[in-house]
Amino acid sequence: MGFVALEKLHQLHDGYRRVFRLAGREWILLQEEGKVYCIANQCPHLQAPLAQASIARHVLRCPSHGIEFDLRTGMPVDPRSCRHALARLPLIYEGNQIGLDLTA
């Protein structure tokens, strides 16, 4: 399938958030403190949606149960609260767009 564009770079800004569907699963493209992430729209704790999660200083807080995850690693801030990391997809840049490489 190759490169799948998700957004044009000039549209991105801190606070940007967009949910999209890929292969039957929802993902969130978001930007925080100049860094762009692509995470599953599903908390690994009890599968609650994360589209409305609060984010501060690279920490995403699940709106349903308050579990916090470090966006940079995907890991829970407190490993006792959840044993699983956020599902993430690696992003690539192509020209003036950011997206995914689905050749694999």
XYZ file of N, CA, C and O in Angstrom:
416
model
N 0.815 -1.193 0.000
C 0.000 0.000 0.000
C 0.859 1.258 0.000
O 0.478 2.260 -0.563
N 2.011 1.256 0.673
C 2.900 2.398 0.648
C 2.524 3.484 1.632
O 1.922 3.230 2.662
N 2.891 4.712 1.285
C 2.669 5.864 2.156
C 1.191 6.245 2.193
O 0.538 6.372 1.160
N 0.675 6.424 3.400
C -0.696 6.903 3.598
C -0.601 8.230 4.343
O -0.173 8.277 5.500
N -0.957 9.310 3.665
C -0.900 10.644 4.264
C -2.022 10.806 5.286
O -3.167 10.415 5.032
N -1.678 11.377 6.438
C -2.675 11.643 7.474
C -2.998 13.127 7.590
O -4.128 13.502 7.880
N -1.973 13.975 7.389
C -2.201 15.408 7.529
C -1.083 16.186 6.860
O 0.038 15.695 6.738
N -1.406 17.395 6.423
C -0.382 18.299 5.906
C 0.321 18.956 7.092
O -0.315 19.290 8.093
N 1.619 19.138 6.970
C 2.415 19.655 8.082
C 1.951 21.025 8.560
O 1.981 21.300 9.755
N 1.504 21.887 7.653
C 1.097 23.231 8.073
C -0.177 23.221 8.923
O -0.503 24.217 9.561
N -0.893 22.117 8.959
C -2.101 22.005 9.789
C -1.785 21.646 11.242
O -2.611 21.831 12.126
N -0.585 21.121 11.474
C -0.216 20.660 12.816
C 0.157 21.825 13.725
O 0.765 22.794 13.286
N -0.204 21.716 14.997
C 0.125 22.699 16.028
C -0.064 22.011 17.369
O -0.753 20.993 17.469
N 0.561 22.541 18.408
C 0.354 21.977 19.732
C -1.131 22.032 20.066
O -1.778 23.066 19.868
N -1.668 20.927 20.519
C -3.099 20.818 20.780
C -3.861 20.167 19.642
O -5.032 19.830 19.799
N -3.208 19.986 18.475
C -3.862 19.332 17.335
C -4.229 17.909 17.738
O -3.448 17.201 18.370
N -5.425 17.486 17.327
C -5.881 16.126 17.600
C -6.901 15.734 16.544
O -7.837 16.481 16.284
N -6.713 14.565 15.944
C -7.658 14.080 14.935
C -7.738 12.564 15.026
O -6.718 11.875 15.065
N -8.961 12.046 15.055
C -9.190 10.602 15.078
C -9.406 10.137 13.649
O -10.116 10.779 12.866
N -8.777 9.018 13.294
C -8.996 8.418 11.984
C -9.073 6.911 12.139
O -8.681 6.351 13.147
N -9.627 6.261 11.132
C -9.810 4.810 11.149
C -8.864 4.178 10.145
O -8.740 4.631 9.024
N -8.219 3.106 10.588
C -7.292 2.367 9.728
C -7.429 0.890 10.052
O -7.272 0.495 11.212
N -7.758 0.095 9.058
C -7.907 -1.361 9.209
C -8.866 -1.708 10.348
O -8.584 -2.583 11.170
N -9.976 -0.998 10.426
C -11.001 -1.293 11.411
C -10.707 -0.831 12.823
O -11.433 -1.175 13.752
N -9.657 -0.054 13.010
C -9.282 0.416 14.346
C -9.135 1.931 14.325
O -8.668 2.494 13.342
N -9.530 2.591 15.411
C -9.397 4.041 15.498
C -8.042 4.418 16.080
O -7.577 3.808 17.046
N -7.450 5.447 15.476
C -6.155 5.980 15.907
C -6.296 7.478 16.080
O -7.166 8.107 15.466
N -5.423 8.062 16.909
C -5.417 9.504 17.130
C -4.073 10.054 16.677
O -3.020 9.582 17.109
N -4.112 11.039 15.801
C -2.923 11.791 15.426
C -2.967 13.053 16.278
O -3.981 13.761 16.297
N -1.882 13.320 17.022
C -1.891 14.484 17.897
C -0.501 15.089 17.989
O 0.498 14.429 17.707
N -0.479 16.368 18.355
C 0.790 17.054 18.561
C 0.802 17.667 19.953
O -0.160 18.310 20.365
N 1.912 17.449 20.664
C 2.122 17.991 22.004
C 3.554 18.463 22.108
O 4.489 17.712 21.819
N 3.753 19.720 22.504
C 5.072 20.327 22.666
C 5.976 20.082 21.449
O 7.134 19.702 21.580
N 5.411 20.286 20.255
C 6.161 20.181 19.015
C 6.403 18.776 18.508
O 6.966 18.593 17.435
N 5.973 17.767 19.214
C 6.173 16.371 18.815
C 4.836 15.773 18.389
O 3.816 15.980 19.048
N 4.860 15.022 17.278
C 3.641 14.422 16.743
C 3.624 12.932 17.087
O 4.647 12.249 16.973
N 2.454 12.446 17.493
C 2.275 11.048 17.890
C 1.073 10.456 17.176
O 0.133 11.169 16.834
N 1.102 9.153 17.016
C -0.052 8.413 16.505
C -0.288 7.267 17.485
O 0.523 6.347 17.584
N -1.395 7.352 18.234
C -1.709 6.338 19.236
C -3.096 5.759 18.974
O -3.945 6.401 18.350
N -3.325 4.551 19.478
C -4.650 3.940 19.370
C -5.636 4.738 20.211
O -5.296 5.222 21.285
N -6.846 4.869 19.724
C -7.913 5.547 20.461
C -8.537 4.550 21.439
O -9.732 4.307 21.446
N -7.659 3.936 22.236
C -8.115 2.906 23.158
C -7.105 2.758 24.290
O -5.937 2.453 24.053
N -7.552 2.997 25.501
C -6.689 2.826 26.661
C -6.391 1.335 26.834
O -7.310 0.510 26.775
N -5.134 0.971 27.052
C -4.815 -0.452 27.214
C -5.334 -1.037 28.527
O -5.352 -2.242 28.702
N -5.811 -0.187 29.428
C -6.325 -0.670 30.715
C -7.672 -1.360 30.551
O -7.790 -2.552 30.763
N -8.693 -0.620 30.132
C -10.033 -1.191 29.933
C -10.645 -0.738 28.609
O -11.855 -0.659 28.471
N -9.827 -0.422 27.635
C -10.217 -0.078 26.271
C -11.097 1.158 26.162
O -11.831 1.327 25.190
N -11.048 2.061 27.123
C -11.808 3.311 27.051
C -11.233 4.188 25.944
O -10.025 4.181 25.709
N -12.071 4.952 25.238
C -11.568 5.849 24.197
C -10.696 6.954 24.794
O -10.963 7.445 25.888
N -9.676 7.353 24.051
C -8.728 8.363 24.515
C -8.835 9.688 23.767
O -8.065 10.601 24.023
N -9.789 9.802 22.850
C -9.898 11.019 22.031
C -10.085 12.276 22.875
O -9.645 13.348 22.491
N -10.711 12.165 24.046
C -10.947 13.319 24.914
C -9.984 13.368 26.097
O -10.204 14.114 27.051
N -8.915 12.581 26.036
C -7.942 12.555 27.131
C -7.268 13.907 27.283
O -7.053 14.625 26.309
N -6.931 14.248 28.513
C -6.170 15.471 28.738
C -4.685 15.165 28.533
O -4.236 14.037 28.751
N -3.947 16.179 28.098
C -2.519 16.022 27.845
C -1.804 17.238 28.412
O -2.201 18.375 28.157
N -0.738 16.977 29.166
C 0.096 18.051 29.700
C 1.517 17.529 29.853
O 1.723 16.455 30.425
N 2.472 18.263 29.317
C 3.893 17.915 29.424
C 4.169 16.466 29.021
O 4.806 15.719 29.753
N 3.657 16.070 27.878
C 3.852 14.735 27.295
C 3.184 13.619 28.077
O 3.470 12.446 27.852
N 2.277 13.954 28.993
C 1.565 12.925 29.747
C 0.090 12.968 29.363
O -0.574 14.001 29.492
N -0.404 11.837 28.874
C -1.801 11.686 28.498
C -2.524 11.014 29.654
O -2.041 10.011 30.189
N -3.676 11.572 30.034
C -4.459 11.028 31.147
C -5.779 10.493 30.611
O -6.576 11.237 30.046
N -6.022 9.193 30.806
C -7.261 8.558 30.356
C -8.446 9.226 31.040
O -8.470 9.336 32.266
N -9.447 9.670 30.266
C -10.584 10.363 30.863
C -11.495 9.439 31.671
O -12.253 9.906 32.517
N -11.421 8.144 31.463
C -12.305 7.218 32.172
C -11.783 6.784 33.535
O -12.543 6.676 34.487
N -10.484 6.506 33.610
C -9.944 5.947 34.853
C -8.756 6.714 35.414
O -8.212 6.331 36.443
N -8.311 7.757 34.720
C -7.237 8.597 35.231
C -5.840 8.031 35.090
O -4.890 8.609 35.601
N -5.685 6.915 34.418
C -4.352 6.339 34.234
C -3.561 7.238 33.293
O -4.067 7.689 32.260
N -2.305 7.502 33.649
C -1.460 8.400 32.868
C -0.403 7.621 32.102
O 0.171 6.655 32.611
N -0.143 8.095 30.870
C 0.844 7.478 29.987
C 1.798 8.545 29.477
O 1.375 9.645 29.142
N 3.056 8.201 29.385
C 4.060 9.087 28.797
C 3.980 8.914 27.284
O 4.224 7.819 26.768
N 3.606 9.973 26.575
C 3.470 9.879 25.124
C 4.789 9.538 24.438
O 4.797 8.905 23.390
N 5.904 9.951 25.008
C 7.203 9.710 24.371
C 7.571 8.231 24.350
O 8.250 7.782 23.438
N 7.130 7.480 25.346
C 7.463 6.051 25.423
C 6.250 5.158 25.240
O 6.393 3.976 24.927
N 5.069 5.703 25.509
C 3.844 4.915 25.473
C 3.571 4.174 26.770
O 2.508 3.600 26.965
N 4.520 4.198 27.684
C 4.410 3.437 28.932
C 3.591 4.190 29.982
O 3.579 5.417 30.003
N 2.937 3.436 30.877
C 2.217 4.092 31.971
C 3.204 4.811 32.891
O 4.311 4.318 33.123
N 2.808 5.964 33.401
C 3.653 6.725 34.317
C 3.852 5.917 35.602
O 4.949 5.850 36.128
N 2.795 5.291 36.083
C 2.862 4.420 37.263
C 2.605 2.989 36.789
O 1.462 2.634 36.499
N 3.631 2.148 36.713
C 3.444 0.789 36.205
C 2.474 -0.052 37.031
O 1.960 -1.055 36.551
N 2.168 0.378 38.251
C 1.198 -0.367 39.066
C -0.235 -0.121 38.600
O -1.122 -0.919 38.883
N -0.470 0.986 37.875
C -1.813 1.330 37.431
C -2.233 0.544 36.192
O -3.414 0.301 35.978
N -1.263 0.161 35.383
C -1.533 -0.565 34.133
C -0.236 -1.228 33.697
O 0.830 -0.626 33.788
N -0.328 -2.448 33.214
C 0.884 -3.169 32.803
C 1.169 -3.038 31.311
O 2.176 -3.552 30.842
N 0.298 -2.386 30.573
C 0.431 -2.340 29.122
C 0.688 -0.921 28.617
O 0.184 0.043 29.178
N 1.438 -0.835 27.545
C 1.746 0.446 26.918
C 0.648 0.827 25.924
O -0.118 -0.025 25.461
N 0.610 2.101 25.601
C -0.268 2.577 24.530
C 0.173 1.935 23.213
O 1.370 1.799 22.955
N -0.777 1.575 22.379
C -0.447 1.115 21.025
C -0.112 2.353 20.209
O -0.853 3.341 20.225
N 1.034 2.314 19.523
C 1.491 3.469 18.744
C 1.919 3.017 17.358
O 2.348 1.886 17.167
N 1.831 3.937 16.422
C 2.319 3.693 15.068
C 3.434 4.692 14.769
O 3.313 5.870 15.121
N 4.498 4.229 14.112
C 5.574 5.159 13.749
C 5.144 6.050 12.586
O 4.582 5.575 11.598
N 5.408 7.323 12.713
C 5.059 8.299 11.678
C 6.257 8.576 10.794
O 7.399 8.504 11.236
N 5.985 8.896 9.544
C 7.042 9.304 8.619
C 6.601 10.589 7.912
O 5.420 10.890 7.809
N 7.587 11.329 7.467
C 7.342 12.568 6.742
C 7.636 12.333 5.272
O 8.636 11.716 4.921
N 6.757 12.827 4.432
C 6.969 12.758 2.990
C 6.510 14.078 2.391
O 5.323 14.401 2.421
N 7.487 14.832 1.895
C 7.166 16.157 1.359
C 6.579 17.035 2.442
O 7.147 17.173 3.512
N 5.391 17.575 2.198
C 4.738 18.456 3.155
C 3.664 17.742 3.970
O 2.752 18.364 4.492
N 3.774 16.393 4.068
C 2.767 15.614 4.767
C 3.399 14.684 5.801
O 4.558 14.316 5.697
N 2.582 14.304 6.769
C 2.977 13.294 7.746
C 2.008 12.136 7.589
O 0.825 12.337 7.289
N 2.530 10.924 7.740
C 1.662 9.774 7.540
C 2.321 8.486 7.992
O 3.239 8.481 8.815
N 1.851 7.404 7.419
C 2.287 6.063 7.791
C 2.821 5.341 6.559
O 2.345 5.550 5.454
N 3.773 4.463 6.779
C 4.285 3.602 5.717
C 3.674 2.226 5.905
O 3.979 1.524 6.864
N 2.756 1.852 5.023
C 2.049 0.587 5.145
C 2.518 -0.461 4.134
O 1.754 -1.296 3.694
N 3.801 -0.418 3.800
C 4.321 -1.392 2.829
C 4.509 -2.769 3.429
O 4.562 -3.752 2.715
N 4.624 -2.851 4.754
C 4.884 -4.147 5.401
C 3.654 -4.997 5.467
O 2.560 -4.652 5.430
